[in-house]
C-alpha positions as a Markdown table, in Angstrom:
| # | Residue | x | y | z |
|---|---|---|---|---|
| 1 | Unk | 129.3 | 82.1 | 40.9 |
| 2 | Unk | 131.4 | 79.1 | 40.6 |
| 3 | Unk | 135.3 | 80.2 | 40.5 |
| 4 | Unk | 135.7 | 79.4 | 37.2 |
| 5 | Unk | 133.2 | 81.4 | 36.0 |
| 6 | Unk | 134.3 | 84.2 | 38.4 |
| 7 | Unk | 137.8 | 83.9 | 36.8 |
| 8 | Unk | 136.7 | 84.9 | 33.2 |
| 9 | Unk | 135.6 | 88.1 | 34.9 |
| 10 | Unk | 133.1 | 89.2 | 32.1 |
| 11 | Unk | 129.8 | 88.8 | 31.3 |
| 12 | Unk | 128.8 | 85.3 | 30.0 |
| 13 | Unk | 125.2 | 85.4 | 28.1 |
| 14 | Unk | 125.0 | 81.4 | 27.6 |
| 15 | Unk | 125.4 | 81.1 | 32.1 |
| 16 | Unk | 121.7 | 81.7 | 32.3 |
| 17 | Unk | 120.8 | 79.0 | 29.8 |
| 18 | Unk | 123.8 | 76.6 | 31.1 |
| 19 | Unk | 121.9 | 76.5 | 34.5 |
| 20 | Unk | 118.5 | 76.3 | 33.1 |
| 21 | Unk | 120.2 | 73.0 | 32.0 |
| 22 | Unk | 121.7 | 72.1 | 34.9 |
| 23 | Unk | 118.8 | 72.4 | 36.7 |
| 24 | Unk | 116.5 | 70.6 | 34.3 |
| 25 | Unk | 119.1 | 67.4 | 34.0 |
| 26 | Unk | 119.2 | 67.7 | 38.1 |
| 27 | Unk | 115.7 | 67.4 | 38.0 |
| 28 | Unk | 115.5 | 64.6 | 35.1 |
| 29 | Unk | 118.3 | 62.4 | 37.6 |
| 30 | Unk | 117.0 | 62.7 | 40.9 |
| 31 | Unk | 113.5 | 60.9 | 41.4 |
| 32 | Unk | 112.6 | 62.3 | 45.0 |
| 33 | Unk | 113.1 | 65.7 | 43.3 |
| 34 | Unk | 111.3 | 64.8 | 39.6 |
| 35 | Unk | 108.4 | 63.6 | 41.1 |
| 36 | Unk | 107.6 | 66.8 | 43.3 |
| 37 | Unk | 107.7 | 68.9 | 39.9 |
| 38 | Unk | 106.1 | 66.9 | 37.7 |
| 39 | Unk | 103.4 | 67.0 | 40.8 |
| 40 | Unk | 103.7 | 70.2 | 41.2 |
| 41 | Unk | 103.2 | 71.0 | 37.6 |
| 42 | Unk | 100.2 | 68.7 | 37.3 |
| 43 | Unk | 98.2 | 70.6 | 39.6 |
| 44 | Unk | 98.5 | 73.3 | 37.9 |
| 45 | Unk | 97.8 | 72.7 | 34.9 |
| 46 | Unk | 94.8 | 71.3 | 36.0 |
| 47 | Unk | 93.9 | 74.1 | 38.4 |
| 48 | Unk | 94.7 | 76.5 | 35.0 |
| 49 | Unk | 91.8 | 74.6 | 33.5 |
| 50 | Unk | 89.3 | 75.4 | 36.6 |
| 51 | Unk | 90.5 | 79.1 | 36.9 |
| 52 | Unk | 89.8 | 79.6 | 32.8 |
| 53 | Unk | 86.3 | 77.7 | 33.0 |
| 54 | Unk | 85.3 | 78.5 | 36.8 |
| 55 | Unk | 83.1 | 81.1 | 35.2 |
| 56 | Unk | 81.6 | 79.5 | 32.4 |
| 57 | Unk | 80.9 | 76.5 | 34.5 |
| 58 | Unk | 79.0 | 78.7 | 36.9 |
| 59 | Unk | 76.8 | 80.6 | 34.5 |
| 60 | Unk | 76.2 | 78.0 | 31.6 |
| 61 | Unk | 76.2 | 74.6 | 33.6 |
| 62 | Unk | 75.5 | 75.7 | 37.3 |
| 63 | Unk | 73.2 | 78.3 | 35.9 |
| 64 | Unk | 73.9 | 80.6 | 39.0 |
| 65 | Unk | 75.9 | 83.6 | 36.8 |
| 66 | Unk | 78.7 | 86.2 | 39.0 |
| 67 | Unk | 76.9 | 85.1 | 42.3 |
| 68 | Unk | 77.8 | 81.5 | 41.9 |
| 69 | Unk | 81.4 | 82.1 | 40.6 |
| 70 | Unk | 82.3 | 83.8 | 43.5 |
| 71 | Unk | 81.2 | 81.3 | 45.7 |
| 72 | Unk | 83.5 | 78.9 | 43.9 |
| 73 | Unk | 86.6 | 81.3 | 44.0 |
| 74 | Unk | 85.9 | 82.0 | 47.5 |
| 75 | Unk | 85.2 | 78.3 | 48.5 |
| 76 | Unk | 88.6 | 77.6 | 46.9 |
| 77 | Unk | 90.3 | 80.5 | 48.4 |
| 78 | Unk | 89.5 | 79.1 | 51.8 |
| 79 | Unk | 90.3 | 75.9 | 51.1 |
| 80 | Unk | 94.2 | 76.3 | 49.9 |
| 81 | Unk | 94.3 | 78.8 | 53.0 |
| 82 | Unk | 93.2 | 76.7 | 55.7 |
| 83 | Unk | 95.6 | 73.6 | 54.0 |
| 84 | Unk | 98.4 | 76.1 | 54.5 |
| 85 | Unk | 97.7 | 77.0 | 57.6 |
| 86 | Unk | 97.3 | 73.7 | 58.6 |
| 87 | Unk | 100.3 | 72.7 | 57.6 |
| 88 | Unk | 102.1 | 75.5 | 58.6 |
| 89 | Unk | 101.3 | 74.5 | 62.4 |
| 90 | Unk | 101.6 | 70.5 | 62.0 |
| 91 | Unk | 104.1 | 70.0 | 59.1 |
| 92 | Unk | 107.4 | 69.6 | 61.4 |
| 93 | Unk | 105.3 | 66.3 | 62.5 |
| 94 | Unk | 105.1 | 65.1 | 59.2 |
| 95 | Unk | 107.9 | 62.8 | 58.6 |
| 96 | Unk | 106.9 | 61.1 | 55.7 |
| 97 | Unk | 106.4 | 64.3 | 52.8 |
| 98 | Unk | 105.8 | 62.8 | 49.7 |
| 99 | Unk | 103.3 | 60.2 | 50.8 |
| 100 | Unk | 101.6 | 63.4 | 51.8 |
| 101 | Unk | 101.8 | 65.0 | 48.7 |
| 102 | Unk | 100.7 | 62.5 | 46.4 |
| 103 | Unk | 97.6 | 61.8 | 49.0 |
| 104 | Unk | 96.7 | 65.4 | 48.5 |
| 105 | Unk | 97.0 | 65.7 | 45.0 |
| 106 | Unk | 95.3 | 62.6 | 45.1 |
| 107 | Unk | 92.5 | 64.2 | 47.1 |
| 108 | Unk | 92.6 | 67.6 | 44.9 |
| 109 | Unk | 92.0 | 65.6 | 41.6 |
| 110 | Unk | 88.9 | 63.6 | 43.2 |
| 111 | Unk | 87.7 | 66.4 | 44.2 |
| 112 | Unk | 87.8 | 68.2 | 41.0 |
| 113 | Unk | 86.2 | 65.0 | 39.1 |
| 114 | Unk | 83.3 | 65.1 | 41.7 |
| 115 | Unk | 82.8 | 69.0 | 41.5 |
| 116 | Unk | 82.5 | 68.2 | 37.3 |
| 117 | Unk | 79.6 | 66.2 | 38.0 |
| 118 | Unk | 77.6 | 68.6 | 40.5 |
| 119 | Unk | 74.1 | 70.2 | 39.7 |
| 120 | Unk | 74.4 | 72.9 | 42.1 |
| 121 | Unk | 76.5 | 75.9 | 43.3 |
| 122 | Unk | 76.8 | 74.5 | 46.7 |
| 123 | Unk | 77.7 | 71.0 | 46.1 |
| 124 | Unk | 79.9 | 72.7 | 43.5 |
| 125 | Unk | 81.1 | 74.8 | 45.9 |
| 126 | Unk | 81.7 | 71.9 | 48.9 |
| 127 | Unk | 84.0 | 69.6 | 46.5 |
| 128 | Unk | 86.2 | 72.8 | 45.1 |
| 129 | Unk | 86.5 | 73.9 | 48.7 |
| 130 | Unk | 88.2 | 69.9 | 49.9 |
| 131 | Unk | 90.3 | 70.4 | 46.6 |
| 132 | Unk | 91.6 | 73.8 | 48.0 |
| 133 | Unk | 92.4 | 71.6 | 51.3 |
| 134 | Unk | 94.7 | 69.7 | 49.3 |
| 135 | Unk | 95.9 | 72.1 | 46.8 |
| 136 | Unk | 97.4 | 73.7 | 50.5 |
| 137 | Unk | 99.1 | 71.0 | 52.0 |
| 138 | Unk | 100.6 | 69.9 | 48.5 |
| 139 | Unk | 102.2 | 73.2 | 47.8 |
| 140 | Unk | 103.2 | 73.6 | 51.2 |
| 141 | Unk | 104.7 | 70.1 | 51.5 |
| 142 | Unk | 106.0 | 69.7 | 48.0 |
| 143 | Unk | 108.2 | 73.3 | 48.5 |
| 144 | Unk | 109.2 | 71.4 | 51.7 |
| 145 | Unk | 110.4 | 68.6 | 50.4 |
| 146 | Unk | 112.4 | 70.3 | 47.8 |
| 147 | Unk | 114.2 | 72.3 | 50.3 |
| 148 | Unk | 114.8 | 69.8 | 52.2 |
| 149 | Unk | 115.8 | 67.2 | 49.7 |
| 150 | Unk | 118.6 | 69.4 | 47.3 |
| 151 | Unk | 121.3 | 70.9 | 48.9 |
| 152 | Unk | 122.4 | 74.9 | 48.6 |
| 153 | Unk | 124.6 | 74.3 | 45.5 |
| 154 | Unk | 122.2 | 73.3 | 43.2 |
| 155 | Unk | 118.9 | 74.6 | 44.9 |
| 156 | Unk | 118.3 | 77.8 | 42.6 |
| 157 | Unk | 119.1 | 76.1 | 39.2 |
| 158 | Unk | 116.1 | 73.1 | 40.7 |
| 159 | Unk | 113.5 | 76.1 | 41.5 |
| 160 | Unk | 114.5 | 77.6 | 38.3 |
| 161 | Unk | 113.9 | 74.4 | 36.6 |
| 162 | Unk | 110.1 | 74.0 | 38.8 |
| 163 | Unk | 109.2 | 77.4 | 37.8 |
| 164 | Unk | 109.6 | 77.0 | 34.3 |
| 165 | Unk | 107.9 | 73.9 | 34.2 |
| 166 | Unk | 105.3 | 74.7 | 36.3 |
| 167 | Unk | 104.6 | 77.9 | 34.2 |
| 168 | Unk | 105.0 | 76.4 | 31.0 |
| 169 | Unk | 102.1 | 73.8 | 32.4 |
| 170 | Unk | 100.4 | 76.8 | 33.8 |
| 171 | Unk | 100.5 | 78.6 | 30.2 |
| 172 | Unk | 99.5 | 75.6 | 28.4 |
| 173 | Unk | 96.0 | 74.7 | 30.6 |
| 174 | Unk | 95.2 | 78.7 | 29.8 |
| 175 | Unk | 95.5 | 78.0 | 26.2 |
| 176 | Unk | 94.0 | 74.7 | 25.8 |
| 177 | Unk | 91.2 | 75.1 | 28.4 |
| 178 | Unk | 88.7 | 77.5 | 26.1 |
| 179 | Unk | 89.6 | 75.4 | 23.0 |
| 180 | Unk | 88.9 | 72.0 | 24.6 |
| 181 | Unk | 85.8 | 73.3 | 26.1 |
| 182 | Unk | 84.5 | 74.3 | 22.8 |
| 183 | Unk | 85.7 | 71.7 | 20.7 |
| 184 | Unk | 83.9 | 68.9 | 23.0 |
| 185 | Unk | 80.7 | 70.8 | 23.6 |
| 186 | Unk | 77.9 | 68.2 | 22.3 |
| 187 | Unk | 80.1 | 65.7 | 21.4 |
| 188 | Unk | 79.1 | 62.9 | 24.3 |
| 189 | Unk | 75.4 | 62.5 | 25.7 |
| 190 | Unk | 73.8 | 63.3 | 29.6 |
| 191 | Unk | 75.7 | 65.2 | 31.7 |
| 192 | Unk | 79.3 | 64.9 | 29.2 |
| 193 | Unk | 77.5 | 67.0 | 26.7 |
| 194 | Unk | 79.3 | 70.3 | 27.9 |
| 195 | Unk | 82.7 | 70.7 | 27.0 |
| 196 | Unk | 83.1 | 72.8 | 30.0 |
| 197 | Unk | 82.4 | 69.5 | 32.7 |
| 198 | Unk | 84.2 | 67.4 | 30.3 |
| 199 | Unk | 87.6 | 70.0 | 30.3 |
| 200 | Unk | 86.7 | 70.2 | 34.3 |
| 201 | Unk | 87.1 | 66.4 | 34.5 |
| 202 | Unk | 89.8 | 65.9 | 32.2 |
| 203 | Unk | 91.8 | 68.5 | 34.3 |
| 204 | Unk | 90.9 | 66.5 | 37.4 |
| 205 | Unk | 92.0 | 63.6 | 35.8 |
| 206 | Unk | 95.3 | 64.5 | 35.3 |
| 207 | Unk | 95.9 | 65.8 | 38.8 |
| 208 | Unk | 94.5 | 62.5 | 40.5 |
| 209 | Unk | 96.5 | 60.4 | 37.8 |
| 210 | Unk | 100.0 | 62.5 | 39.2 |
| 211 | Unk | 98.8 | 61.7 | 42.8 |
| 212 | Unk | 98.4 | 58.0 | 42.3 |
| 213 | Unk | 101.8 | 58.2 | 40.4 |
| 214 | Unk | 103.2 | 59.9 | 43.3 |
| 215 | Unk | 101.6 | 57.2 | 45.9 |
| 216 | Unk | 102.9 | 54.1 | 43.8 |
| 217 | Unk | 106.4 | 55.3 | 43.7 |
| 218 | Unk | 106.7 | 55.6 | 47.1 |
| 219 | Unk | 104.7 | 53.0 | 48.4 |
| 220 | Unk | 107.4 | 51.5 | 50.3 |
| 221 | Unk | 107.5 | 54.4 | 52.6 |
| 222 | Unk | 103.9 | 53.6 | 53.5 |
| 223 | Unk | 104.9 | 50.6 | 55.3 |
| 224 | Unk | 105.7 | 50.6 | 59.1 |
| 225 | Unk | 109.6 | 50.7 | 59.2 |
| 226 | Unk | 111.0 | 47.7 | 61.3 |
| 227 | Unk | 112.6 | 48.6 | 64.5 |
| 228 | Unk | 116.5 | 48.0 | 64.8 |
| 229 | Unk | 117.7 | 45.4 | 67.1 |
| 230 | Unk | 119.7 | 47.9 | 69.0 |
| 231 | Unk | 116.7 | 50.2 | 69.9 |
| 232 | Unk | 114.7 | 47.0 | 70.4 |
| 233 | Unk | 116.9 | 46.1 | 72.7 |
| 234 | Unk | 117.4 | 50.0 | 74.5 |
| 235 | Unk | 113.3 | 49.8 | 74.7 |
| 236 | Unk | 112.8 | 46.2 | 76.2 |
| 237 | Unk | 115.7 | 47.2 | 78.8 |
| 238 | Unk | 113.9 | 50.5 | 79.8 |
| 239 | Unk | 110.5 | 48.5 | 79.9 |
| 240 | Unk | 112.5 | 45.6 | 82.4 |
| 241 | Unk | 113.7 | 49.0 | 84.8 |
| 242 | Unk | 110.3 | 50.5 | 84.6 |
| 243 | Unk | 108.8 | 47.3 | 86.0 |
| 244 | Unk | 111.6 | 46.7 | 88.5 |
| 245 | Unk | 111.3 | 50.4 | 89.8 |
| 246 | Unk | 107.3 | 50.0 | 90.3 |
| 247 | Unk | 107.9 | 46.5 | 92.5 |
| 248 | Unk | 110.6 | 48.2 | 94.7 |
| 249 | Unk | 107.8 | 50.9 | 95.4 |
| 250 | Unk | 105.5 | 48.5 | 95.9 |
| 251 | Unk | 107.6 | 46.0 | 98.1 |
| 252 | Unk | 108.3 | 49.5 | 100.2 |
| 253 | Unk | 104.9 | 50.3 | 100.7 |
């Protein structure tokens, strides 16, 4: 506790609500940290959307009943998975996170667009597994970057602030998913005429939208970083003894 709070010694009910606050205006300042929850929250809400319809989009549009919603809860099982794990061996070489975040999420949301659009169980299947892929890496690196970007005396009222948001986003899909599916059932011709593909797409939608927002924010960190003079210098130096050493070896042979 801070010392001032310690001081009062007695119980304080507002505290928990104070650094709710804190958090949430921490998280309101600091961009590098906003957009990782906002990100964060985006996906799922979006994924809330796929986990509410998964079934009714396998037995009424995919026509393939318990068999073929298993195959997409498995096919995205293995894909977060695998993204962990994948970034659990190669994520200290990542140096660049939140390029890598919004690249995922923008990868989750087209692959959640394209799986909207599918016919079958196993095409269904392929494009919810690469969105699993990227759901991985972009919880893995977006925890990451948090950790690495706020420092210990503010980091719990930050992942307090996340976890509401992300829940309350969470919370939210749940509800809205069922209704929206039912509400835009018919309304648009071809393929748009289920509510559930239409809910699917719109929950894609927003995931790719919070990937691209990601990327254009911090586009300058795509770019090739120029090289200082100094270690310009240290590197053409090394290259001048390198050469020197392999004549003397030569001229001694």
């Amino acid at each position: 506790l801070p010392a001032e709070r310690a001081a009062r010694s007695r119980l304080d009910l507002k505290a928990p609500l104070r650094d709710m606050a804190d958090g949430f205006k921490f998280v309101a300042g600091f961009s590098a940290v906003r957009r990782t929850v906002v990100g964060i929250s985006a996906g799922l809400f979006g994924g809330g959307a796929l986990f509410v319809l998964g079934h009714p989009f396998a037995d009424q549009v995919l026509n393939s009943g318990d068999s073929g919603y298993g195959a997409l809860v498995t096919s995205l099982g293995v894909g977060v998975g695998l993204g962990m794990v994948a970034m659990t061996f190669w994520g200290r070489m990542v140096q660049r996170r939140e390029p890598l975040f919004g690249g995922s999420l923008l990868v989750t949301g087209v692959s959640i667009i394209a799986a909207a659009f599918t016919v079958t169980v196993a095409g269904a299947s392929a494009w919810i597994f690469l969105g699993g892929v990227g759901t991985g890496i972009a919880y893995v690196t977006g925890f990451t970057h948090l950790h690495a970007a706020v420092t210990d005396d503010i980091r719990g009222r930050t992942f307090a602030a996340l976890f509401a948001t992300a829940r309350a986003a969470l919370l939210v899909s749940f509800g809205l998913a069922g209704i929206g599916s039912a509400a835009l059932d018919g309304l648009f011709p071809g393929m748009l005429g289920s509510g559930v593909r239409i809910v699917i797409l719109g929950s894609g939608v927003v995931i790719l939208a919070s990937g691209m927002g990601t990327l254009w924010a911090v586009r300058h960190q795509l770019a090739a970083e120029p090289m200082a003079e100094g270690d310009f210098r240290a590197l053409r130096d090394a290259g001048d003894a390198a050469s020197w050493m392999r004549g003397s070896r030569r001229s001694d042979k």
